PDB file of C-alpha atoms in Angstrom:
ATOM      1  CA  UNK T   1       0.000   0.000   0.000  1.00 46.00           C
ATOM      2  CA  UNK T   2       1.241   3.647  -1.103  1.00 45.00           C
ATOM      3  CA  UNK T   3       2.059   7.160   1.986  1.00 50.00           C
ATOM      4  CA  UNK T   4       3.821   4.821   4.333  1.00 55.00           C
ATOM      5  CA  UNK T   5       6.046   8.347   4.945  1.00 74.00           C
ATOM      6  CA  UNK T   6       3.338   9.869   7.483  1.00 89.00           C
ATOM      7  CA  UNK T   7       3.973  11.539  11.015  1.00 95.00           C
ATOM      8  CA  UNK T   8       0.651  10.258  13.458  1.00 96.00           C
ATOM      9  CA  UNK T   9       1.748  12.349  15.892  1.00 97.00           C
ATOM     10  CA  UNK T  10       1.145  15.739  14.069  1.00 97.00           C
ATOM     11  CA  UNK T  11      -1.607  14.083  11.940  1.00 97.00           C
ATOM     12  CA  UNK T  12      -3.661  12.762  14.989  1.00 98.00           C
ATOM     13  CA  UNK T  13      -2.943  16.400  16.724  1.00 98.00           C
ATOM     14  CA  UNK T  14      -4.367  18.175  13.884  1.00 98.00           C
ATOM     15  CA  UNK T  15      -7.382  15.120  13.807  1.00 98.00           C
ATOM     16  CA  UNK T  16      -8.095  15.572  17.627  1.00 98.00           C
ATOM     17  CA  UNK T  17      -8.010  19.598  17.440  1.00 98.00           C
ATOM     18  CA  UNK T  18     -10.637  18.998  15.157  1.00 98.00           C
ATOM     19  CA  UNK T  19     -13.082  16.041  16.970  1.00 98.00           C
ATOM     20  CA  UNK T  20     -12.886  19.140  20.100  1.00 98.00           C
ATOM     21  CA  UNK T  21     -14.397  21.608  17.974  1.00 97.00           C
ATOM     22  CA  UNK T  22     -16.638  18.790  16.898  1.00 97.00           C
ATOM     23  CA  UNK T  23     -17.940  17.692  20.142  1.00 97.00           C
ATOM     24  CA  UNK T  24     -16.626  14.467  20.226  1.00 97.00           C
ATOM     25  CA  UNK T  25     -17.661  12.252  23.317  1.00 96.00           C
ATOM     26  CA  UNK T  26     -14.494  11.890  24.768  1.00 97.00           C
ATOM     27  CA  UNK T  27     -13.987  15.702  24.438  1.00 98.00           C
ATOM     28  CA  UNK T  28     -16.920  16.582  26.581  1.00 98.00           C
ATOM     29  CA  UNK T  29     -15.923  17.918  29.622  1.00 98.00           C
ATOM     30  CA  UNK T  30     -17.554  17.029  32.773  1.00 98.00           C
ATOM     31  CA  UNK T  31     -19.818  19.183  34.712  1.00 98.00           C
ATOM     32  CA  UNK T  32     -19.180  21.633  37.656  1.00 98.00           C
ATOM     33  CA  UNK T  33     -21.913  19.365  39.572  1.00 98.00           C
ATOM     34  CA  UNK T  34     -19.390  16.295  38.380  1.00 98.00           C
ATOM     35  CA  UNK T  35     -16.323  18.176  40.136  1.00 98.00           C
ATOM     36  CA  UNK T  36     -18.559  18.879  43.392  1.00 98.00           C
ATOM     37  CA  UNK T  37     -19.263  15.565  44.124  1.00 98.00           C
ATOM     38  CA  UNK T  38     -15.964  14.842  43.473  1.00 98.00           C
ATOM     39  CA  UNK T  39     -14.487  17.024  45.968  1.00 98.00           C
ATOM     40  CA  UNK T  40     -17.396  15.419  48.777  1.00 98.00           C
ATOM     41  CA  UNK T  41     -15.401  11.923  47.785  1.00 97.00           C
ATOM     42  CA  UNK T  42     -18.806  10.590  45.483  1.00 98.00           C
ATOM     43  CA  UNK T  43     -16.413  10.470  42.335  1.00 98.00           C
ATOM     44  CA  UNK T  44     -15.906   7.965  39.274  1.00 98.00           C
ATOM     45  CA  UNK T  45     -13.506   7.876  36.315  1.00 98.00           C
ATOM     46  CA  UNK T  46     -13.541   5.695  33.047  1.00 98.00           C
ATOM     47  CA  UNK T  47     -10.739   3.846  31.615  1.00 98.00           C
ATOM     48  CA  UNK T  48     -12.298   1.481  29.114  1.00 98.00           C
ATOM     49  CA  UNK T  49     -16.090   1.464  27.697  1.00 93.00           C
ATOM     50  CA  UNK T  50     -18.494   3.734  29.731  1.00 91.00           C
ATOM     51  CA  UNK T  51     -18.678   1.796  32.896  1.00 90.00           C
ATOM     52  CA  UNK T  52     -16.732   3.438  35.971  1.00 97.00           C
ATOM     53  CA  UNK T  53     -13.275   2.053  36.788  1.00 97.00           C
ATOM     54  CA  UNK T  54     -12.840  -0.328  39.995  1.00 97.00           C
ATOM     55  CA  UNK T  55     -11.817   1.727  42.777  1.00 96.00           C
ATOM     56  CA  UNK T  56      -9.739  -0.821  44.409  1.00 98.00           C
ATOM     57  CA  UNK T  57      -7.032  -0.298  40.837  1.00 98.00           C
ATOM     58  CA  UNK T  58      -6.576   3.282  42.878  1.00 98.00           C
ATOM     59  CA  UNK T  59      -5.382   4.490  46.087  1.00 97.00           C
ATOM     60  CA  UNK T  60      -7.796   4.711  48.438  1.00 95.00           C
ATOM     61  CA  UNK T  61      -7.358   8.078  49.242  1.00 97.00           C
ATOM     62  CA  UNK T  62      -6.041   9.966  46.462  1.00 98.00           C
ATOM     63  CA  UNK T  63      -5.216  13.298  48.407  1.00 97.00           C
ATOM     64  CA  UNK T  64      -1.509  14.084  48.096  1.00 96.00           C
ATOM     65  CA  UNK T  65      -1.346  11.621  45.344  1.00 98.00           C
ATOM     66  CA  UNK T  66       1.005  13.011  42.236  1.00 99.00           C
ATOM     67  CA  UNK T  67      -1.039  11.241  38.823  1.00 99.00           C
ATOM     68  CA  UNK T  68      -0.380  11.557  35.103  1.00 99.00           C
ATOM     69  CA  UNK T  69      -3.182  10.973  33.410  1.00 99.00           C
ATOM     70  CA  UNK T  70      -1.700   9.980  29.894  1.00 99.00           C
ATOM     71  CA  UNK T  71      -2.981  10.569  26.544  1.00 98.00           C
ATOM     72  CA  UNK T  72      -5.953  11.703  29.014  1.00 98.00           C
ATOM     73  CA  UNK T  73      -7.218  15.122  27.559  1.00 98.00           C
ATOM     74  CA  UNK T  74     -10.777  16.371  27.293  1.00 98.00           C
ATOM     75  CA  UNK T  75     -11.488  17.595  30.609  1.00 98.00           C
ATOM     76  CA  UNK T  76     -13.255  14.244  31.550  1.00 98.00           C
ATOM     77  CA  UNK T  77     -10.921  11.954  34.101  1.00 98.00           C
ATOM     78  CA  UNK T  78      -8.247  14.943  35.243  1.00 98.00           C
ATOM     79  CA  UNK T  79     -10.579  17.760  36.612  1.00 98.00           C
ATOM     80  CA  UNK T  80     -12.474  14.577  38.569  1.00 98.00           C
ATOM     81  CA  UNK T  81      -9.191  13.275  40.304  1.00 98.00           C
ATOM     82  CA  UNK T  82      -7.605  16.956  40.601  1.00 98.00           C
ATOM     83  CA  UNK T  83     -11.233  17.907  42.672  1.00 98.00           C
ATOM     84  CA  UNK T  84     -11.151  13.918  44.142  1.00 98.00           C
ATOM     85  CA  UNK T  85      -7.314  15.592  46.165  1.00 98.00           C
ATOM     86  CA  UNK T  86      -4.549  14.186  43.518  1.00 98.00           C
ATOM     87  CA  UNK T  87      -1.980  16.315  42.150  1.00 98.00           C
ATOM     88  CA  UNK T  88      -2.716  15.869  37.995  1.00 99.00           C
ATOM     89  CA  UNK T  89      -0.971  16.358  34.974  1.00 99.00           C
ATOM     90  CA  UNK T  90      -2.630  15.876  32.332  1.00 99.00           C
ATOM     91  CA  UNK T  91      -0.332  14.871  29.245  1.00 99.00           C
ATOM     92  CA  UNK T  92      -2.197  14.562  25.542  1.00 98.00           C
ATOM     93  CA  UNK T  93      -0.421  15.385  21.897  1.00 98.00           C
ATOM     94  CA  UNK T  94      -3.944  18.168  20.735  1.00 98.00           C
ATOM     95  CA  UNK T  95      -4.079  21.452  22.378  1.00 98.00           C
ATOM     96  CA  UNK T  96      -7.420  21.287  22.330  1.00 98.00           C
ATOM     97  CA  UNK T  97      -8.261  18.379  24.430  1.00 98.00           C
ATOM     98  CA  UNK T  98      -5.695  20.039  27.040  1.00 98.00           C
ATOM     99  CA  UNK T  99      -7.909  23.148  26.811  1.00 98.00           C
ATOM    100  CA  UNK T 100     -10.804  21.290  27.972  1.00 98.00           C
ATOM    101  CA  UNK T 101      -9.294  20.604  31.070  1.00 98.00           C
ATOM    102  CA  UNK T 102      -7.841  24.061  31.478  1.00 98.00           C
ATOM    103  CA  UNK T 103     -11.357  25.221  31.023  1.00 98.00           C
ATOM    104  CA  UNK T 104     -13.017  22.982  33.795  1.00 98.00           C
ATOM    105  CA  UNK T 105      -9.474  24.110  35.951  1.00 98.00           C
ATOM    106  CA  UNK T 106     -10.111  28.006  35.837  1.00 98.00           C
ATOM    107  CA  UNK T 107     -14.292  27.362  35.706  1.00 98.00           C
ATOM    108  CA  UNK T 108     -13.915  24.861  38.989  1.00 98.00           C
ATOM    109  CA  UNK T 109     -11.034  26.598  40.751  1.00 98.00           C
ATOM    110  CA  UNK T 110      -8.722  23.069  40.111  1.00 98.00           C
ATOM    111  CA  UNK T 111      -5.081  23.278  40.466  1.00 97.00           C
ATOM    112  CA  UNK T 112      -4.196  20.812  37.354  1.00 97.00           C
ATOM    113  CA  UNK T 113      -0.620  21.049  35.278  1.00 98.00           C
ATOM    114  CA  UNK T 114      -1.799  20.007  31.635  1.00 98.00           C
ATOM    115  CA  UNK T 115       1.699  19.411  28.996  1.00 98.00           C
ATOM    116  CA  UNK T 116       1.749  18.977  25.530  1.00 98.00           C
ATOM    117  CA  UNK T 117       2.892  15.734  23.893  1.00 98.00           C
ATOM    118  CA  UNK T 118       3.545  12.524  22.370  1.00 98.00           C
ATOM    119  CA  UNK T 119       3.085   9.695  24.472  1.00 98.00           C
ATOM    120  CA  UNK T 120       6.017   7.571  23.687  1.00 98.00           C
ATOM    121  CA  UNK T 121       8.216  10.825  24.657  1.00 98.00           C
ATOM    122  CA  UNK T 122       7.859  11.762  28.534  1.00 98.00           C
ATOM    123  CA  UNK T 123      11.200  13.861  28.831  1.00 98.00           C
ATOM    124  CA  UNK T 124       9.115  16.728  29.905  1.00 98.00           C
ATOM    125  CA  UNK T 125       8.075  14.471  32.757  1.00 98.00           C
ATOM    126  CA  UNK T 126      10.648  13.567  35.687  1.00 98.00           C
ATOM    127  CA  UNK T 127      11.901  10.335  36.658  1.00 98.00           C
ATOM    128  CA  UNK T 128       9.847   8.574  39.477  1.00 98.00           C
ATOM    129  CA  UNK T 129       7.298  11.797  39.370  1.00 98.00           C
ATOM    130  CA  UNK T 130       4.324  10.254  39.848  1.00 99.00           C
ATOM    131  CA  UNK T 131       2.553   7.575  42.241  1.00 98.00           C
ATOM    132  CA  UNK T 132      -0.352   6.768  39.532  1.00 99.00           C
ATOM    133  CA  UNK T 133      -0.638   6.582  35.541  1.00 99.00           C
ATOM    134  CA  UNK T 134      -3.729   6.686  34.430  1.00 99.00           C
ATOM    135  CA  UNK T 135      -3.844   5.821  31.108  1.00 98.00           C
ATOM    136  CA  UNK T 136      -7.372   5.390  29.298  1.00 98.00           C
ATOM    137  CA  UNK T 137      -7.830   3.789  25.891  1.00 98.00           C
ATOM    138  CA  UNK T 138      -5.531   5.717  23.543  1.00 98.00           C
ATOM    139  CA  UNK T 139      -2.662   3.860  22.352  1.00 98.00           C
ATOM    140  CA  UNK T 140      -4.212   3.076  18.956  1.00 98.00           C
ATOM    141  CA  UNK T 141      -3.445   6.325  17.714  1.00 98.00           C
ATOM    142  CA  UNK T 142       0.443   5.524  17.715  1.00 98.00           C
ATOM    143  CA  UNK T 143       2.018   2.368  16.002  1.00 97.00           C
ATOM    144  CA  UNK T 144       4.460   1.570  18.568  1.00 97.00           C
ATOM    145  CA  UNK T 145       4.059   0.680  21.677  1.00 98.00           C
ATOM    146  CA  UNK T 146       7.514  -0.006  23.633  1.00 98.00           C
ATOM    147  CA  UNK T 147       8.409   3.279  24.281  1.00 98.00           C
ATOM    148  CA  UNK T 148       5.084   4.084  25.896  1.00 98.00           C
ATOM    149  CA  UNK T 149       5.641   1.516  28.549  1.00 99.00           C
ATOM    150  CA  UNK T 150       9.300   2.204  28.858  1.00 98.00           C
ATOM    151  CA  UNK T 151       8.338   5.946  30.069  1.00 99.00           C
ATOM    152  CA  UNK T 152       5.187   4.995  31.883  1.00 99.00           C
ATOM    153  CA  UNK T 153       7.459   2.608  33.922  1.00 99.00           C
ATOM    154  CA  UNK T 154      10.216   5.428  33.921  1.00 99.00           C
ATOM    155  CA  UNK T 155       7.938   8.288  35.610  1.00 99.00           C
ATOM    156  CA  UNK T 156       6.414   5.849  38.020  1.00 99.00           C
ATOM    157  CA  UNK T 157       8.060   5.783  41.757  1.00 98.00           C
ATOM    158  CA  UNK T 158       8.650   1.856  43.217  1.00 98.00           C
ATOM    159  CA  UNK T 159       5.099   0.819  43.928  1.00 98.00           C
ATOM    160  CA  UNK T 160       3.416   3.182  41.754  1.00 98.00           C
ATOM    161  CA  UNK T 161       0.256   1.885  39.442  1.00 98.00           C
ATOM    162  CA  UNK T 162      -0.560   1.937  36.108  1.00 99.00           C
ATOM    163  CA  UNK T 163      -3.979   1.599  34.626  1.00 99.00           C
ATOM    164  CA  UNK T 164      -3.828   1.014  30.916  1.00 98.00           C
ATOM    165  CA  UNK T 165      -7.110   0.799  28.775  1.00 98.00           C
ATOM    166  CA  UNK T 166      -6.937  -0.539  25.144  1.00 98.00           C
ATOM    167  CA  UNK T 167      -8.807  -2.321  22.146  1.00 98.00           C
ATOM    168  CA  UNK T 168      -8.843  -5.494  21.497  1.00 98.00           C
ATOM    169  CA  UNK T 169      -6.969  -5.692  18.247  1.00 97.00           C
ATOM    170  CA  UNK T 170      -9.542  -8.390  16.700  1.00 96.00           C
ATOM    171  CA  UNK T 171     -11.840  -5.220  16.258  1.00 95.00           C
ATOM    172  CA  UNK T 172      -9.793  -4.108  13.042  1.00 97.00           C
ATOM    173  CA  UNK T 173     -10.914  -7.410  11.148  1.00 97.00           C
ATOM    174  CA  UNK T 174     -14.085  -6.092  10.313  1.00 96.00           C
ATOM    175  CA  UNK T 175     -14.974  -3.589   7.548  1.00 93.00           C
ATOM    176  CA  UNK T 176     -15.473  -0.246   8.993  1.00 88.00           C
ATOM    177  CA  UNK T 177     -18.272   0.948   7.155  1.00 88.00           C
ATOM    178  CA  UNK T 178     -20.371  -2.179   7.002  1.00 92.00           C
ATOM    179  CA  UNK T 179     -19.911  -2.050  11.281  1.00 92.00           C
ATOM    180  CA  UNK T 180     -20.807   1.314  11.852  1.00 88.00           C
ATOM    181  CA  UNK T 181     -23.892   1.830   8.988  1.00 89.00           C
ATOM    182  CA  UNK T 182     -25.398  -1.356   8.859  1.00 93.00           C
ATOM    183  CA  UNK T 183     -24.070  -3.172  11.821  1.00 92.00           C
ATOM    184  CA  UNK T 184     -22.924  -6.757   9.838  1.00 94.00           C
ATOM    185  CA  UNK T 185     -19.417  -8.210  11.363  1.00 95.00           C
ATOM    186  CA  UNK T 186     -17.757  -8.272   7.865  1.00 96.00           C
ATOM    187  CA  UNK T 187     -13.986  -9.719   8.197  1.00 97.00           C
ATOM    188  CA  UNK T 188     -11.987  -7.915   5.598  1.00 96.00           C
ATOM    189  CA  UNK T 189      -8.446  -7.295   7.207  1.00 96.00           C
ATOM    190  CA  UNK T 190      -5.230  -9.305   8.501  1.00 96.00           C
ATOM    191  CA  UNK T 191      -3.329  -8.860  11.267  1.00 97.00           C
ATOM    192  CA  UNK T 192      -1.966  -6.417  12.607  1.00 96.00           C
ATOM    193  CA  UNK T 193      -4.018  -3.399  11.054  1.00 97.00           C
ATOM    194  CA  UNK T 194      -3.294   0.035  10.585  1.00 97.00           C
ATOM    195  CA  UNK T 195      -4.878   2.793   8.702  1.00 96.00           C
ATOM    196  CA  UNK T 196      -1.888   3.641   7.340  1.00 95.00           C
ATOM    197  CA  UNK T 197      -0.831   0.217   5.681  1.00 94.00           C
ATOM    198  CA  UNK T 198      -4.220  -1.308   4.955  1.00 95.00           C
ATOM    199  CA  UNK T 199      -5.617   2.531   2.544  1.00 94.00           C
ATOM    200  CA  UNK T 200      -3.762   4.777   0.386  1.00 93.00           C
ATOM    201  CA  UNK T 201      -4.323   8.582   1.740  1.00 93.00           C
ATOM    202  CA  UNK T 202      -6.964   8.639  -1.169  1.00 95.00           C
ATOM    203  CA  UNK T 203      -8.891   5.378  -0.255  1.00 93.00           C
ATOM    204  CA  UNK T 204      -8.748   6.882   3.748  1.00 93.00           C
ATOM    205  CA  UNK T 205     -10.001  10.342   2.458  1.00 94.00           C
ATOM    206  CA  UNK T 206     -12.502   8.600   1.231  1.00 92.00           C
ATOM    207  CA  UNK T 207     -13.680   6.141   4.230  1.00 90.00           C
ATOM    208  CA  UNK T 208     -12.852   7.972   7.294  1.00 92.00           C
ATOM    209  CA  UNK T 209     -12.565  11.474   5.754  1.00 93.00           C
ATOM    210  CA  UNK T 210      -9.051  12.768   4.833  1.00 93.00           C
ATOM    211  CA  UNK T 211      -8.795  14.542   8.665  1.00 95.00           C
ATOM    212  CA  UNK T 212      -9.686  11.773  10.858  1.00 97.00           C
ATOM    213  CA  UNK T 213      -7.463  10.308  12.972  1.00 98.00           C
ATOM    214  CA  UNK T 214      -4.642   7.801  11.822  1.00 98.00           C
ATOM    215  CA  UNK T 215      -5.482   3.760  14.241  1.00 97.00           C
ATOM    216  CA  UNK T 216      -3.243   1.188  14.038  1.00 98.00           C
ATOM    217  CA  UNK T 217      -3.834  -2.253  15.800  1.00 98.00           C
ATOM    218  CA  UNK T 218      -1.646  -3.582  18.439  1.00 98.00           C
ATOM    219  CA  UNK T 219      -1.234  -7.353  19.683  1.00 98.00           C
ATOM    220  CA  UNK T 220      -1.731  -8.597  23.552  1.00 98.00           C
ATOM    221  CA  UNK T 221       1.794  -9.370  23.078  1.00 98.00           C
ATOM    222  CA  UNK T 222       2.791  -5.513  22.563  1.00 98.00           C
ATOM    223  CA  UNK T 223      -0.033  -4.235  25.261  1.00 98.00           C
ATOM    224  CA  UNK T 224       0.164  -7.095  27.968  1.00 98.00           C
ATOM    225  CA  UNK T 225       3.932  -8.563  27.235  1.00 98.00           C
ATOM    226  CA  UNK T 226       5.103  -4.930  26.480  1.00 98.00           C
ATOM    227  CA  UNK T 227       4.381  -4.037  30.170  1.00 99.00           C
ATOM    228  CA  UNK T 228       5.981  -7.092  31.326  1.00 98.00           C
ATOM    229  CA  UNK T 229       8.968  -6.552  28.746  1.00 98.00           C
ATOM    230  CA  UNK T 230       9.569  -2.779  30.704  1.00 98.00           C
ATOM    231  CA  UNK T 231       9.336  -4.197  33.782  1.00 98.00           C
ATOM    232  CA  UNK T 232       5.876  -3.969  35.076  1.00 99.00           C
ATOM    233  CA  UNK T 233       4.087  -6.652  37.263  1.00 98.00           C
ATOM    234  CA  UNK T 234       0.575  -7.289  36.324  1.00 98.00           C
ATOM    235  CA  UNK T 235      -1.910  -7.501  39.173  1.00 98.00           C
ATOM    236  CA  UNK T 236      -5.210  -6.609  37.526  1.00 98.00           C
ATOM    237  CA  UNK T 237      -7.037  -7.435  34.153  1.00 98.00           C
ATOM    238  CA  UNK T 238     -10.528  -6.289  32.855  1.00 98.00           C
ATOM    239  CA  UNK T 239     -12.600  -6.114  29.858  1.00 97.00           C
ATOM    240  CA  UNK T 240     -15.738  -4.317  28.359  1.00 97.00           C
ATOM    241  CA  UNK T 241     -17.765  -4.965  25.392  1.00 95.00           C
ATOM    242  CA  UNK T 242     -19.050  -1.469  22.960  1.00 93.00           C
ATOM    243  CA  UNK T 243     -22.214  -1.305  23.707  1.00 89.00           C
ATOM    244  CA  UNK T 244     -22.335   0.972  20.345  1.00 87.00           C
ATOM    245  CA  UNK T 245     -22.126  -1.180  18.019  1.00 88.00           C
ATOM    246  CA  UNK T 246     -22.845  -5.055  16.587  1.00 93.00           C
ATOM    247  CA  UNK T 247     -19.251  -6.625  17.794  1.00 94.00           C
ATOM    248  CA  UNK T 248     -21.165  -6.135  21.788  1.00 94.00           C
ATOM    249  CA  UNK T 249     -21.940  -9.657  21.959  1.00 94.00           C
ATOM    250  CA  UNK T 250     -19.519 -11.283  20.891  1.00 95.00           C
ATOM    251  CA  UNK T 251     -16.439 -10.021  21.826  1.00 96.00           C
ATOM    252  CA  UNK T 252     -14.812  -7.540  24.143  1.00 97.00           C
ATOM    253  CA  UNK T 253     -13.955  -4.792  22.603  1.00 96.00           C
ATOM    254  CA  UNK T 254     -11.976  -3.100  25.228  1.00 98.00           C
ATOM    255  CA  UNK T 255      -9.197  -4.419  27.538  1.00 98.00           C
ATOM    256  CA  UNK T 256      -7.766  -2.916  30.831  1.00 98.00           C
ATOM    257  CA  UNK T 257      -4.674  -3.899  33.132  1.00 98.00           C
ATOM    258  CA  UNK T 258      -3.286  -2.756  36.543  1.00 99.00           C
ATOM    259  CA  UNK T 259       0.175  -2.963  36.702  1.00 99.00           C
ATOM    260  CA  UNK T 260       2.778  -2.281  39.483  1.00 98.00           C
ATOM    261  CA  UNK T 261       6.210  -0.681  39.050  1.00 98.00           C
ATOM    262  CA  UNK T 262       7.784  -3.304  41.882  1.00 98.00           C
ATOM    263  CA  UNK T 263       8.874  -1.415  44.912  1.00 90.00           C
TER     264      UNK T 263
END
C-alpha cells in the first residue's frame, strides 16, 4: 500500500483539534456538579467502555497523590481526580483536548498542570514523578508501543500503578463501514491493522474522511507482554464490550490492566 512516509503524531494532533471543535464524546468535559461531588469523595472515572473504573485499581485516598493521566485530555478523568485531592498532569499530543481541562481548571477553581505531547516521549516528565498513571484507551493512535511503557514505567516511583485501557486488536478485522452503517461483522483485514498500511491517503479520504485520525492495531503481546517486557508486574485485568455497536456480543472490545512498578 502507497504514503507509508506519514507523522501520526502531528496528523492525529491536527485530527483531535478537530473532533474538540466537533464535540466528540471523549472531548466533553464534565460538569461543575461532576467536580462537586468529586471534591465530597462521590467520584468515578472511566478507563475502558463507559462503565466506571474499579476503585480498588486506585489508592484509596487519592489526596496528596502526584497522577499523570496519559494521553488523558478532554477535561473528563483529570478535573475529577484533581477535585477527588490528587496532584494531575494531564499529558495529551492536541491542544485542544488540554484546553478542555484548562477550562473545567479556571471554571472549577482546580489546580491541574496540563503538557503537551507525544506519548512515547515523557522527557518533559521527571523520573519517578508520579505515584499513579492513568492511562485510558488511547494507544491506537500511535504504532508503537515499547516506548510508551518504557516511560510509563520510567515516571512511576517503586510501587506506583498503572492503569492502561486498550482495544482489542480483533476489532480491526471487520470492515469499517459495514460495522458502523449497517451493523454486519464483515472480516476484511489481517493482522496487525493500521490505517496507514491497509488505505492509500486517497482510499482513507474517502472512508474515514481525509482529517480523521490515523489507528493502528496492536497485539496482547505488545499491550500485555510490552508491560511485562519494561518491567511492570501485572496484578489486575478487565474487559468491556461497545455497547455501540454489533461486535457487543460477541467479543470484548476493550481491555484494561493494573500494573505495578515493583517497589
Amino acid at each position: 500500500m502507497q504514503d507509508r512516509v506519514v507523522d501520526p503524531g502531528a496528523h492525529n494532533r491536527a485530527a483531535w483539534d478537530k473532533y474538540v471543535q466537533e464535540g466528540n464524546e471523549w472531548s466533553r468535559p464534565v460538569s461543575a456538579e461532576d467536580v462537586e461531588r468529586a471534591r465530597r469523595g462521590d467520584w468515578s472515572v472511566v478507563l475502558i467502555g463507559r462503565e466506571p473504573v474499579d476503585r480498588s485499581w486506585l489508592p484509596t485516598d487519592l489526596a496528596g497523590k502526584d497522577v499523570l493521566c496519559l494521553a488523558s485530555g478532554g477535561g473528563q478523568q483529570g478535573p475529577i481526580l484533581a477535585a477527588a485531592g490528587a496532584r494531575v498532569t494531564v499529558f495529551d499530543n492536541s491542544p485542544r483536548q488540554l484546553g478542555q481541562d484548562e477550562m473545567v481548571a479556571a471554571r472549577d477553581g482546580l489546580e491541574l498542570r496540563t503538557v503537551l505531547g507525544d506519548m512515547r516521549d515523557l522527557g518533559a516528565l521527571g523520573d519517578a514523578a508520579f505515584d499513579v498513571v492513568f492511562h485510558p484507551v488511547s494507544n491506537l493512535f500511535v504504532p508503537d508501543l515499547a516506548p510508551v511503557w518504557r516511560e510509563c514505567f520510567r515516571v512511576l516511583r517503586p510501587g506506583g500503578t498503572l492503569l492502561a485501557g486498550f482495544l482489542n486488536p480483533h476489532v480491526y478485522l471487520f470492515d469499517h463501514e459495514a460495522l458502523d452503517e449497517r451493523g454486519e461483522l464483515v472480516v476484511v483485514h489481517k493482522l496487525p491493522y493500521s490505517d496507514v498500511t491497509h488505505y492509500s491517503a486517497e482510499e482513507r479520504a474517502t472512508k474515514f474522511g481525509a482529517d480523521a485520525a490515523l489507528e493502528y492495531s496492536h497485539t496482547l503481546t505488545g499491550q500485555i507482554g510490552g508491560q511485562l517486557a519494561a518491567g511492570f508486574a501485572v496484578t489486575g485485568f478487565a474487559e468491556a464490550p461497545d455497547r455501540s455497536n454489533a461486535t457487543a456480543p460477541y467479543m470484548s472490545t476493550y481491555f484494561a490492566t493494573l500494573a505495578v512498578k515493583p517497589g
